[in-house]
JSON list of C-alpha atoms in Angstrom, two decimals:
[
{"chain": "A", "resi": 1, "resn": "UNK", "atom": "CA", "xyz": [2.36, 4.55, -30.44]},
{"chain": "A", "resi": 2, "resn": "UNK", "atom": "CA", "xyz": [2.70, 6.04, -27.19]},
{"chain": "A", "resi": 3, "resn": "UNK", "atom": "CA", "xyz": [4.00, 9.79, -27.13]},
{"chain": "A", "resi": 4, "resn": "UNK", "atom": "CA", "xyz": [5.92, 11.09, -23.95]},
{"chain": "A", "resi": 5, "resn": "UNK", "atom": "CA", "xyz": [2.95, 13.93, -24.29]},
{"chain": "A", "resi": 6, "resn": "UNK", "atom": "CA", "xyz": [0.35, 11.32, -24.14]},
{"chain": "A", "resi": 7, "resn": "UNK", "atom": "CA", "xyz": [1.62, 9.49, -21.02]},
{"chain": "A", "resi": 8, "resn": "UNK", "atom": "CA", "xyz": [1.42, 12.61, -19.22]},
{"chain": "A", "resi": 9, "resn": "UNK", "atom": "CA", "xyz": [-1.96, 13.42, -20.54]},
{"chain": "A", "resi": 10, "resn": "UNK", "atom": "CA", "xyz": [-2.56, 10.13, -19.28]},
{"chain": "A", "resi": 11, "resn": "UNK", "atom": "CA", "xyz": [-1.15, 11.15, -15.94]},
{"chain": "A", "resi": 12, "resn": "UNK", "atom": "CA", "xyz": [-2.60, 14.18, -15.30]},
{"chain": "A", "resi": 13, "resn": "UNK", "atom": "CA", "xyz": [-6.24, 12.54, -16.70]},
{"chain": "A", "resi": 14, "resn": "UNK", "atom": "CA", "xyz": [-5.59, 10.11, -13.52]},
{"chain": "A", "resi": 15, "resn": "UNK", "atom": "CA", "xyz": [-4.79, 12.58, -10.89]},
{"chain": "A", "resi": 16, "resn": "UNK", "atom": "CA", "xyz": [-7.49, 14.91, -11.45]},
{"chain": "A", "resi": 17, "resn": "UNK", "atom": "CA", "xyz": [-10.30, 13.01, -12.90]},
{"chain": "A", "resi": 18, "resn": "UNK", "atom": "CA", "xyz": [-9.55, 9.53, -10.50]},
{"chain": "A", "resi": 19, "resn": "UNK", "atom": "CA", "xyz": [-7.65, 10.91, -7.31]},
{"chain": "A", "resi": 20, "resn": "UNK", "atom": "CA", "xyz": [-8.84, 14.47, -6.30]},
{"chain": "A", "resi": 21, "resn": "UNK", "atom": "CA", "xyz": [-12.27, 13.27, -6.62]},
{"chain": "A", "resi": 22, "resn": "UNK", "atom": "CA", "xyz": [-11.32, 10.65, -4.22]},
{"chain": "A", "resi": 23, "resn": "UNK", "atom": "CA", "xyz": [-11.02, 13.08, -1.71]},
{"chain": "A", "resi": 24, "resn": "UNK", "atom": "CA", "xyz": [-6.88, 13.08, -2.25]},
{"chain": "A", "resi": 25, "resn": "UNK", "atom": "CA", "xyz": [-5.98, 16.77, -1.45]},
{"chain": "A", "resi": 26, "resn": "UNK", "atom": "CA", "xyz": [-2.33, 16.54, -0.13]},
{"chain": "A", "resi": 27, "resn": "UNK", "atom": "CA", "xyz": [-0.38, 18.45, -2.27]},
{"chain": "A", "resi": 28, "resn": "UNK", "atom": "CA", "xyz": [2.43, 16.06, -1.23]},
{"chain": "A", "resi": 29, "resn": "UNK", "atom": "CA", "xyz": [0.69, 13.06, -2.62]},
{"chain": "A", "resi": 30, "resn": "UNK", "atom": "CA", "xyz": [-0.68, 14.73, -5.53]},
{"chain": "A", "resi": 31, "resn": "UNK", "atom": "CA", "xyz": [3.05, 16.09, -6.60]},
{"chain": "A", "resi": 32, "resn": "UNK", "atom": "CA", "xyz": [4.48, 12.86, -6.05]},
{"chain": "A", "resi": 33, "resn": "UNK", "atom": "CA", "xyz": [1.48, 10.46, -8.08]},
{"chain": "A", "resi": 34, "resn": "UNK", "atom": "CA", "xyz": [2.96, 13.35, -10.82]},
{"chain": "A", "resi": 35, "resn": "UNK", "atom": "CA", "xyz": [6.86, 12.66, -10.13]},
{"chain": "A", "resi": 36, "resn": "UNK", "atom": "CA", "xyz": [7.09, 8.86, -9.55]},
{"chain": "A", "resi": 37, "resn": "UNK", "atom": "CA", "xyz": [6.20, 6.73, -12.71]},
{"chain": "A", "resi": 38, "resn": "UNK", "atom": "CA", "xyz": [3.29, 4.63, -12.08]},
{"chain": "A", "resi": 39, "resn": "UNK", "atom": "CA", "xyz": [3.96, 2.80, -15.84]},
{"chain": "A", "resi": 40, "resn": "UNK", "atom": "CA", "xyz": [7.34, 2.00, -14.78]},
{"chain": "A", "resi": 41, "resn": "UNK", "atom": "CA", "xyz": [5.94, 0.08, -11.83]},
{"chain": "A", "resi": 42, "resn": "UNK", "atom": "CA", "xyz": [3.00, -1.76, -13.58]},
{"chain": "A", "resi": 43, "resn": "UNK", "atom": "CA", "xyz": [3.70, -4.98, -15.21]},
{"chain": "A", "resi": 44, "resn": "UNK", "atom": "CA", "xyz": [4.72, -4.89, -19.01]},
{"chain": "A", "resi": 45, "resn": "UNK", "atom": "CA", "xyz": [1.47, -6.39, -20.26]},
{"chain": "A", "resi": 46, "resn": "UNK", "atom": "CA", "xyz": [-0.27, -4.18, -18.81]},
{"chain": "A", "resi": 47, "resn": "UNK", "atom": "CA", "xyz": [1.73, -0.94, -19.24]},
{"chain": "A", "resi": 48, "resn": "UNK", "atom": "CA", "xyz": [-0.62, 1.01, -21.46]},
{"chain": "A", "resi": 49, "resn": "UNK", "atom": "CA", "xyz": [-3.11, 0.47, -18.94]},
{"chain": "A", "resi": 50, "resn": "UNK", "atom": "CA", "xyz": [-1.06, 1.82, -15.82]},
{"chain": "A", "resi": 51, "resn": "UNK", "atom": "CA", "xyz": [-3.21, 5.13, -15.55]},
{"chain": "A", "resi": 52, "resn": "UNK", "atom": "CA", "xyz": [-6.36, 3.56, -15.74]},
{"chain": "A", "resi": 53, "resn": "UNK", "atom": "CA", "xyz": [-9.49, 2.98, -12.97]},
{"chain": "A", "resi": 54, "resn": "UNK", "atom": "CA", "xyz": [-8.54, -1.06, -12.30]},
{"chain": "A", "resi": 55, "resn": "UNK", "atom": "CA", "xyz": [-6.20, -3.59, -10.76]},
{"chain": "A", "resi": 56, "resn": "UNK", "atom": "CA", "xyz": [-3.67, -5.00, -12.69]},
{"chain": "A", "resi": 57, "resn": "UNK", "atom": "CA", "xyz": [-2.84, -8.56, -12.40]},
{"chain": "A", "resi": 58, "resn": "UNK", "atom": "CA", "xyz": [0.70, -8.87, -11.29]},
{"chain": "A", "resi": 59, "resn": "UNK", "atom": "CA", "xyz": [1.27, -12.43, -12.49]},
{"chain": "A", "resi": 60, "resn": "UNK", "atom": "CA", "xyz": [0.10, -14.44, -15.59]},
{"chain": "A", "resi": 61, "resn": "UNK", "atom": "CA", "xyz": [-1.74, -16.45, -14.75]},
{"chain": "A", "resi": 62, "resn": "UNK", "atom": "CA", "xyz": [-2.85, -14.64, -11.57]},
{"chain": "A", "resi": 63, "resn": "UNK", "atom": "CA", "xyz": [-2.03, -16.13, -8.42]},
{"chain": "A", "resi": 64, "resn": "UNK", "atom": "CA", "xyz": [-4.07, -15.53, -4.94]},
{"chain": "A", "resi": 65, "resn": "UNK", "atom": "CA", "xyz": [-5.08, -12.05, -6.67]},
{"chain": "A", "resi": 66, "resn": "UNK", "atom": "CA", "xyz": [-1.53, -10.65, -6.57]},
{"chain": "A", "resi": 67, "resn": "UNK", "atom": "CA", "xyz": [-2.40, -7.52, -8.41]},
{"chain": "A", "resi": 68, "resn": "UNK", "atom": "CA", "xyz": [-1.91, -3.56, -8.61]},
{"chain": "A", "resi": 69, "resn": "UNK", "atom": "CA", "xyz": [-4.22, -1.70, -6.65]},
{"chain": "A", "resi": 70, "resn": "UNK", "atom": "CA", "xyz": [-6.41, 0.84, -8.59]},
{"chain": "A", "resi": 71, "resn": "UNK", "atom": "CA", "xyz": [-4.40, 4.22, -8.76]},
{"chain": "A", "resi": 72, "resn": "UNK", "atom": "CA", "xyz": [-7.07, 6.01, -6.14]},
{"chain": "A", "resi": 73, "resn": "UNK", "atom": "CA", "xyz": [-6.81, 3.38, -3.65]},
{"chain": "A", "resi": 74, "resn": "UNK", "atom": "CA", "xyz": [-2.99, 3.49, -3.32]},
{"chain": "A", "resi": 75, "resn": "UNK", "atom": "CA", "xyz": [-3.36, 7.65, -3.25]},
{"chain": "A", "resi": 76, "resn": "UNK", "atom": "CA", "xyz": [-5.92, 7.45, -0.82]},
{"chain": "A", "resi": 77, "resn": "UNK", "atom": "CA", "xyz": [-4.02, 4.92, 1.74]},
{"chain": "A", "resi": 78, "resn": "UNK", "atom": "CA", "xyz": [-0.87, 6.94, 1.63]},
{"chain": "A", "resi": 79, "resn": "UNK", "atom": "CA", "xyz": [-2.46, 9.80, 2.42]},
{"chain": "A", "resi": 80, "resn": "UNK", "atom": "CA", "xyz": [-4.77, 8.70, 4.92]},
{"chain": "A", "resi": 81, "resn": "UNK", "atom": "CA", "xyz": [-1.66, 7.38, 6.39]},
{"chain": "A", "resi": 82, "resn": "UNK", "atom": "CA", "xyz": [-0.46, 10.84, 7.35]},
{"chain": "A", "resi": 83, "resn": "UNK", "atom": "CA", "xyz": [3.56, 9.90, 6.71]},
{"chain": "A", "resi": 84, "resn": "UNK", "atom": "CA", "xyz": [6.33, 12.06, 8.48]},
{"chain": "A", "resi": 85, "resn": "UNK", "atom": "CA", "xyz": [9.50, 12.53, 7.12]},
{"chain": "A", "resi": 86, "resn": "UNK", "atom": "CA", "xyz": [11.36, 10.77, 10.14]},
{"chain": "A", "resi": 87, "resn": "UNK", "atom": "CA", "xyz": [8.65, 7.75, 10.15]},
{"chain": "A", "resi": 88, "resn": "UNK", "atom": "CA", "xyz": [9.85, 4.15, 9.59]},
{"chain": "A", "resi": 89, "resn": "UNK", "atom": "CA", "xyz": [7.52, 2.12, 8.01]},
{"chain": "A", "resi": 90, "resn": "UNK", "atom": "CA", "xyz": [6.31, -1.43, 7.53]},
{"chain": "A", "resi": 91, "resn": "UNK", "atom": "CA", "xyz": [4.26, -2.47, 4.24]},
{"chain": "A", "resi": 92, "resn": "UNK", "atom": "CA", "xyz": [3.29, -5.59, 4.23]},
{"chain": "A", "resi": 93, "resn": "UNK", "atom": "CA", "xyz": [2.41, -7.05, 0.34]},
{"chain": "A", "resi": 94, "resn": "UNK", "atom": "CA", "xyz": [5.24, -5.27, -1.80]},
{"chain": "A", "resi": 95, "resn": "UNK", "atom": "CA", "xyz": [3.59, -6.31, -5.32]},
{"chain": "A", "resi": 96, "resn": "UNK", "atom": "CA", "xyz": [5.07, -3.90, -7.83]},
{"chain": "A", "resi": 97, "resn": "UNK", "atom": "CA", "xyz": [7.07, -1.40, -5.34]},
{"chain": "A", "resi": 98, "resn": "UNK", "atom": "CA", "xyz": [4.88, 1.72, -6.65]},
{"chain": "A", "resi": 99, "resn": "UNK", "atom": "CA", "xyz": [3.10, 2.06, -3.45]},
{"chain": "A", "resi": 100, "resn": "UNK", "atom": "CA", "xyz": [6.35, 1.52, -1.62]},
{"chain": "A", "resi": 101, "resn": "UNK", "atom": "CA", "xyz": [8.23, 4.39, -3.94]},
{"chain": "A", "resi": 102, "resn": "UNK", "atom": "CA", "xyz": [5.37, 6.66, -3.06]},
{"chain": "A", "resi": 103, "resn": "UNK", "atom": "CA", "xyz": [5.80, 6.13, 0.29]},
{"chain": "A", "resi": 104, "resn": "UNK", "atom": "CA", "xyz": [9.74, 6.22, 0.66]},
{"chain": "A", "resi": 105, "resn": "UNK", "atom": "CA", "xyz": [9.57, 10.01, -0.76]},
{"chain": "A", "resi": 106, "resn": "UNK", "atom": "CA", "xyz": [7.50, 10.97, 2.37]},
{"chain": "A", "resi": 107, "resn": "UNK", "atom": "CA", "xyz": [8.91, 8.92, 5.30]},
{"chain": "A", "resi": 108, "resn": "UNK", "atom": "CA", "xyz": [12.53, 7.87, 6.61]},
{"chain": "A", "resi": 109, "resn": "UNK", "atom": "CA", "xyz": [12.60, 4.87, 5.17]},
{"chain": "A", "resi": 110, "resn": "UNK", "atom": "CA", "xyz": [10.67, 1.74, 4.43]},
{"chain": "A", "resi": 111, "resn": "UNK", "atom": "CA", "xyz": [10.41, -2.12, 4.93]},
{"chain": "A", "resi": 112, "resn": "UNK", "atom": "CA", "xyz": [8.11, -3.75, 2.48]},
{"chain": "A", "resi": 113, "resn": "UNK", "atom": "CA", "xyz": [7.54, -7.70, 2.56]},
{"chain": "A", "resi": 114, "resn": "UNK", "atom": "CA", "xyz": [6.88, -9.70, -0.31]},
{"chain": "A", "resi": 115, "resn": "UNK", "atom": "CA", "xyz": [5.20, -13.10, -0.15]},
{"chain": "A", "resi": 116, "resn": "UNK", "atom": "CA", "xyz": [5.92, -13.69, -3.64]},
{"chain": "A", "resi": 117, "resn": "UNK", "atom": "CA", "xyz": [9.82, -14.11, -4.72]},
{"chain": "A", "resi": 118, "resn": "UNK", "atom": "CA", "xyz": [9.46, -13.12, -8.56]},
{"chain": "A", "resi": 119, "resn": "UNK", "atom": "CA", "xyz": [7.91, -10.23, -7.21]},
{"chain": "A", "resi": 120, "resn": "UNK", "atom": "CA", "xyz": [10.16, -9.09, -4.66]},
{"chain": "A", "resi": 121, "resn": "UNK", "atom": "CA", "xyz": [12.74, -9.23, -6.89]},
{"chain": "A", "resi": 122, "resn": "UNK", "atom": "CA", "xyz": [10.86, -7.22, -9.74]},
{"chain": "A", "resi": 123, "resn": "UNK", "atom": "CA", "xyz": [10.19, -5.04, -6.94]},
{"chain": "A", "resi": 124, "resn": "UNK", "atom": "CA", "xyz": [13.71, -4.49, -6.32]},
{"chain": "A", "resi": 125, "resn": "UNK", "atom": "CA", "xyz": [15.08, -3.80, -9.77]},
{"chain": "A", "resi": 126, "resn": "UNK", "atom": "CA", "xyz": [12.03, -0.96, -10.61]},
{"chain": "A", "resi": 127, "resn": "UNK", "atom": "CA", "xyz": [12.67, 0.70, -7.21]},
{"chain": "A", "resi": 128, "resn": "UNK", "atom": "CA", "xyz": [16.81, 0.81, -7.86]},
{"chain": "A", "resi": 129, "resn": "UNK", "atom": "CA", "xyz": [15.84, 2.02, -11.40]},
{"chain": "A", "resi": 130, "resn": "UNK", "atom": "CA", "xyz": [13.56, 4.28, -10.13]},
{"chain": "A", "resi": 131, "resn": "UNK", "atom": "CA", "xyz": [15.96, 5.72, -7.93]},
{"chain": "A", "resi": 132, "resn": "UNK", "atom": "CA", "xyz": [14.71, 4.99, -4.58]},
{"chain": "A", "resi": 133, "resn": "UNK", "atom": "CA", "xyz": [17.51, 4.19, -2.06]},
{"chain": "A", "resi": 134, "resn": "UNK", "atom": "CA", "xyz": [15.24, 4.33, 1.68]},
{"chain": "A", "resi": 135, "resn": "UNK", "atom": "CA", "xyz": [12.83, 1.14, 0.90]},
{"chain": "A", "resi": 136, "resn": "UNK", "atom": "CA", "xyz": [14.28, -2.54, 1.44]},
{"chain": "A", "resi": 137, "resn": "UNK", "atom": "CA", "xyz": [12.32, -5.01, 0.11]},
{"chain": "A", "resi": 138, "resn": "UNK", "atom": "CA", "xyz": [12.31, -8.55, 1.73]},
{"chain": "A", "resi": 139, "resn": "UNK", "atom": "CA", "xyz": [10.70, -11.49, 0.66]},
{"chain": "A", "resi": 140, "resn": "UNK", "atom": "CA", "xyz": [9.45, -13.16, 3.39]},
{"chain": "A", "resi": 141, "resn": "UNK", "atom": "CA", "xyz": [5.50, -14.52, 4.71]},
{"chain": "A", "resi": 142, "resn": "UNK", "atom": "CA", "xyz": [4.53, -11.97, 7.02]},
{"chain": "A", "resi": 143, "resn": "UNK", "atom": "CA", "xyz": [2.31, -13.87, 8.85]},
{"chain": "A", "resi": 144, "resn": "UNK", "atom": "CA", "xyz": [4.90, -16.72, 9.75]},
{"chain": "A", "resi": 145, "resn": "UNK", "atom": "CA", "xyz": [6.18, -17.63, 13.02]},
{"chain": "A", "resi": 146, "resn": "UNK", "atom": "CA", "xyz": [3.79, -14.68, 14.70]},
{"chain": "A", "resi": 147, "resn": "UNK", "atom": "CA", "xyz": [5.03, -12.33, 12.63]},
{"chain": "A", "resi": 148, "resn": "UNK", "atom": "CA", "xyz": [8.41, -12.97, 12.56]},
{"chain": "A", "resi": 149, "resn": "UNK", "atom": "CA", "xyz": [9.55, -11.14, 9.87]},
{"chain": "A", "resi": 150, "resn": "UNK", "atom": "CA", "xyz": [7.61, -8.16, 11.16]},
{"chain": "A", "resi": 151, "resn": "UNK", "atom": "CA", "xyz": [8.96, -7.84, 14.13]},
{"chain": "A", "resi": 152, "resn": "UNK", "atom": "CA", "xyz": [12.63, -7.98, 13.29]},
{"chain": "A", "resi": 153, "resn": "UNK", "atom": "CA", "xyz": [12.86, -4.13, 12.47]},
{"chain": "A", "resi": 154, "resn": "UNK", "atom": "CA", "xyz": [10.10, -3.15, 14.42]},
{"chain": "A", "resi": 155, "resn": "UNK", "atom": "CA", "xyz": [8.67, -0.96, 16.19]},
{"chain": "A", "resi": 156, "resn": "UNK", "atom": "CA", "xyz": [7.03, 0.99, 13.46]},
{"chain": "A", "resi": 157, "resn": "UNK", "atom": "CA", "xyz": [5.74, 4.91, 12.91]},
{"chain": "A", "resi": 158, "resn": "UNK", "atom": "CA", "xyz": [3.19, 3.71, 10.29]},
{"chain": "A", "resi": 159, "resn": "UNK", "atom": "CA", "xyz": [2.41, 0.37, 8.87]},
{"chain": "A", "resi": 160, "resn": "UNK", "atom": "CA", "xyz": [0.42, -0.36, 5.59]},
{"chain": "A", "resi": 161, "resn": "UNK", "atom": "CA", "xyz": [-0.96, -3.41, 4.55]},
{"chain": "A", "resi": 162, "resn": "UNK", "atom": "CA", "xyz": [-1.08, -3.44, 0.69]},
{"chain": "A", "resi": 163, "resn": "UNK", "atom": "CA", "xyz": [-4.25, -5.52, 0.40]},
{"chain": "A", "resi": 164, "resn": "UNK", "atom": "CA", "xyz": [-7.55, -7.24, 2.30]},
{"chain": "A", "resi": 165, "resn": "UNK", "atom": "CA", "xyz": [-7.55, -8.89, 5.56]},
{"chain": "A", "resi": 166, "resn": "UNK", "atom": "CA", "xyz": [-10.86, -10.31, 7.65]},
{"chain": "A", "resi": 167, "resn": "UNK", "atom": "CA", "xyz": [-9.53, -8.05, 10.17]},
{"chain": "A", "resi": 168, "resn": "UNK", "atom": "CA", "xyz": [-6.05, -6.60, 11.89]},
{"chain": "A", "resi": 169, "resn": "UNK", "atom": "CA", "xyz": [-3.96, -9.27, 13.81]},
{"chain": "A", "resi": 170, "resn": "UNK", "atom": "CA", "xyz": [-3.24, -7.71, 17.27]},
{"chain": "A", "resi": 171, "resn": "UNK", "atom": "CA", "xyz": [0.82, -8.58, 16.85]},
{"chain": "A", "resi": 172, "resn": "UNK", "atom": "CA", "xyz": [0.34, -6.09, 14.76]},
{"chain": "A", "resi": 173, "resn": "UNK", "atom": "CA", "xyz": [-0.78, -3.34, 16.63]},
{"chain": "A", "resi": 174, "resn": "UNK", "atom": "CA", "xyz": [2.04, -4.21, 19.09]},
{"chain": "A", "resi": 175, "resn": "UNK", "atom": "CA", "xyz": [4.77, -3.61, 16.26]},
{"chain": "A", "resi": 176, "resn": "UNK", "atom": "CA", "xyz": [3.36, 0.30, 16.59]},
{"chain": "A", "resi": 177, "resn": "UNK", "atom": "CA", "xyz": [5.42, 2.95, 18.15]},
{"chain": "A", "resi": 178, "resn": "UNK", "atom": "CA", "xyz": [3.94, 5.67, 20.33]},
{"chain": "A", "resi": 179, "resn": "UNK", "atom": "CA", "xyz": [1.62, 7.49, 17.49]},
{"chain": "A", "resi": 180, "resn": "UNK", "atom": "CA", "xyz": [1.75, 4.71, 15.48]},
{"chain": "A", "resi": 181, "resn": "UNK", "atom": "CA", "xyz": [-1.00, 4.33, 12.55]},
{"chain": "A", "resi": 182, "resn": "UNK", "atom": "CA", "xyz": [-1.64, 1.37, 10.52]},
{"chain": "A", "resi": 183, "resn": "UNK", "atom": "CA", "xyz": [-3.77, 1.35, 7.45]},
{"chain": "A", "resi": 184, "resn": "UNK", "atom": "CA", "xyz": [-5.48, -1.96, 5.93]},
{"chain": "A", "resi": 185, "resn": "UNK", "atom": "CA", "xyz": [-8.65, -2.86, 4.23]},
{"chain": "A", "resi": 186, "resn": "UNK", "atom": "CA", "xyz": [-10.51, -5.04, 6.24]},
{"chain": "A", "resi": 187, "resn": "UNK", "atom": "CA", "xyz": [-13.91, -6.85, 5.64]},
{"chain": "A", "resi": 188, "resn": "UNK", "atom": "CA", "xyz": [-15.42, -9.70, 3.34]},
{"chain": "A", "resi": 189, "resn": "UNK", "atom": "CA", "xyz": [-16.83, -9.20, -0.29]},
{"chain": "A", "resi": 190, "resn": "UNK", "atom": "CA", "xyz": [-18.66, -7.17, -1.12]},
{"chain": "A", "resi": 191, "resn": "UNK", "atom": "CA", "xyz": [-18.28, -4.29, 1.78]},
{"chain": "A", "resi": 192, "resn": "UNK", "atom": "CA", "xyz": [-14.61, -3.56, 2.93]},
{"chain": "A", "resi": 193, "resn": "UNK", "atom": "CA", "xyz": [-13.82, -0.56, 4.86]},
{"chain": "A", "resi": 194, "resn": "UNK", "atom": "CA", "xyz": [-10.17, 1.34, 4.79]},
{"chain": "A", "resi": 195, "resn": "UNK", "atom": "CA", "xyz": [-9.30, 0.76, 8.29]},
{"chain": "A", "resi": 196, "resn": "UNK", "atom": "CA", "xyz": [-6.97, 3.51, 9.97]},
{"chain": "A", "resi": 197, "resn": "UNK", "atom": "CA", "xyz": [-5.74, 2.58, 13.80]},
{"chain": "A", "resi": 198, "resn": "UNK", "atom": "CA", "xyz": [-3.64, 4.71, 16.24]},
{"chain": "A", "resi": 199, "resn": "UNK", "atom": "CA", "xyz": [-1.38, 3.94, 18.61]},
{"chain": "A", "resi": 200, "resn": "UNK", "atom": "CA", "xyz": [-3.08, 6.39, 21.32]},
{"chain": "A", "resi": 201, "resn": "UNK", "atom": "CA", "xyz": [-1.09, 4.84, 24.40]},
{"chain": "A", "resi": 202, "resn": "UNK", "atom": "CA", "xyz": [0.23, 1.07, 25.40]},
{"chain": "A", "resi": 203, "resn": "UNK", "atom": "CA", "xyz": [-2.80, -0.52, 25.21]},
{"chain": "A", "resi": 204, "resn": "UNK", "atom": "CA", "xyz": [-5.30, 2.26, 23.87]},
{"chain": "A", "resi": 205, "resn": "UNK", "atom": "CA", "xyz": [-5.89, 2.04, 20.09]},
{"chain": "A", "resi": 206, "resn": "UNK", "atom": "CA", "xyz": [-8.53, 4.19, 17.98]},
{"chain": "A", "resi": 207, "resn": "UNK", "atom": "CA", "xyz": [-9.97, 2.96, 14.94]},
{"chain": "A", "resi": 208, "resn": "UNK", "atom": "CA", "xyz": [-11.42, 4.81, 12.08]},
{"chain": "A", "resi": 209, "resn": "UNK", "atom": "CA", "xyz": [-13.10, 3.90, 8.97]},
{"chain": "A", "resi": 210, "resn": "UNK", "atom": "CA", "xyz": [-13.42, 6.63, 6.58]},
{"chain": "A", "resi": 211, "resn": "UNK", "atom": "CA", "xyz": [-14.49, 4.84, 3.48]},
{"chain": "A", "resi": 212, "resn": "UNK", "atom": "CA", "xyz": [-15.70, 1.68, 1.14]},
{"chain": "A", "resi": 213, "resn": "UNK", "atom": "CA", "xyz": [-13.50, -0.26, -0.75]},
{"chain": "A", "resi": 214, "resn": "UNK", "atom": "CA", "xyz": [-12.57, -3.56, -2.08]},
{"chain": "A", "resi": 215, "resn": "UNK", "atom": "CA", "xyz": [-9.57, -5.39, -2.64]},
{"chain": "A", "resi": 216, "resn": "UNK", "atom": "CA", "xyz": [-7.87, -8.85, -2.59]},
{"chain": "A", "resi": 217, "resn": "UNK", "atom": "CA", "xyz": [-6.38, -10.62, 0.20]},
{"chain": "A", "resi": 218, "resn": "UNK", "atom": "CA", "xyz": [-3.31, -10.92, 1.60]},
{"chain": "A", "resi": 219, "resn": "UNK", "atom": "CA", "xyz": [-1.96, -14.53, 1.94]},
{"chain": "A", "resi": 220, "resn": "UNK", "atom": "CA", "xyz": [-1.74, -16.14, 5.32]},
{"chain": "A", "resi": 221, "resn": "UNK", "atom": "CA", "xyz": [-3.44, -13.60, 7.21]},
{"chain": "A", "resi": 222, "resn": "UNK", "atom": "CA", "xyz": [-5.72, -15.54, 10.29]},
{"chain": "A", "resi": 223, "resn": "UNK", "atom": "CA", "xyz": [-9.27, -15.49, 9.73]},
{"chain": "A", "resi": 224, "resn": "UNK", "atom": "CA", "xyz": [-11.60, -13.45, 12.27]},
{"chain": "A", "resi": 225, "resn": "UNK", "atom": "CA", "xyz": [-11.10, -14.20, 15.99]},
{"chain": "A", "resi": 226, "resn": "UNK", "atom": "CA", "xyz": [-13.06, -12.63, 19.23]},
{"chain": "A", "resi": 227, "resn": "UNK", "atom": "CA", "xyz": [-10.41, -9.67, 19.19]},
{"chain": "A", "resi": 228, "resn": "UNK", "atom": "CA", "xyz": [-12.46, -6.14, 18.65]},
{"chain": "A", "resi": 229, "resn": "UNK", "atom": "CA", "xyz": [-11.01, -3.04, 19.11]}
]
């Protein structure tokens, strides 16, 4: 049986066994991964496992690897992502809403598509129960119509895509404000590389790549084209 004192054992195993070695240092990020419930996010077969090293499928059977993203992955992107408390943000690939509810605590508010319907609208219900007000969650393809659905609330202080891609679409980079970052995970299995781009100017954009990862892919998203930054 599961003891209120054991899940935050289990928490505070997570954050400082998983995350700070990670290289996630932000006292923001590290008060918040102790404040917003990760278990109330993480599907209900898989709730005992919600504190553990691993993705958790977000469907049964799985579908185009709609999952949870390990716990130091989502830490790491949101801080990387360097979120101000008057930013508006875009995150594409809701899935459970726990990287959203991270997020909303930090910035103004946030727009998070969901391919997926069933999962939009879990997403929903655990953010309202949660308690966060500042994220709407739409479920919409990203990627149709150019970007469509993107663009509608655009432009963006920070956008985050919540999974894989070959690499970043430039529509994309257009939906950035002035100072604009966007995080994503781009790459093919086996090396993917957390992929950090700022807005410098209208058409300047600098790219980082701080560190290895792998994750699934986001539906829809085109495959390589001659684009480089």
């Amino acid at each position: 049986m599961t003891t209120a004192t054991s899940l935050e054992q289990a928490r505070f195993n997570m954050i400082e066994q998983q995350i700070r070695p990670w290289e996630v240092l932000d006292g923001r990020v590290l008060e918040l991964l102790g404040q917003v419930r990760r278990e109330d996010f993480a599907p209900a077969a898989h709730r005992a496992l919600a504190f553990t090293d691993m993705e958790l499928p977000l469907t049964q059977p799985v579908v185009d690897g709609q999952c949870m993203l390990a716990p130091r992955v989502q830490a790491r992107l949101v801080q990387d992502l360097a979120l101000q408390p008057t930013d508006k943000v875009l995150e594409i690939g809701t899935g459970s809403g726990y990287t959203a509810a991270l997020m909303a605590s930090l910035a103004q508010r946030v727009l998070s598509l969901e391919i997926e319907p069933a999962l939009a609208s879990q997403a929903r219900t655990r953010l309202m129960q949660a308690g966060v007000t500042n994220v709407e969650v739409r479920q919409a393809d990203a990627c149709a119509n150019d970007f469509a659905a993107c663009r509608a609330g655009g432009p963006y202080d920070a956008i985050l895509l919540a999974g894989s891609v070959a690499e970043v679409p430039p529509a994309l980079l257009g939906l950035l404000a002035p100072g604009g970052r966007l995080a994503a995970i781009t790459g093919s299995e086996p090396m993917m590389r957390a992929t950090f781009i700022t807005r410098a100017g209208d058409a300047d954009f600098r790219s980082a790549q701080p560190w290895d990862t792998v994750a699934p892919r986001l539906r829809n998203f085109p495959e390589p084209s001659r684009f480089r930054f």
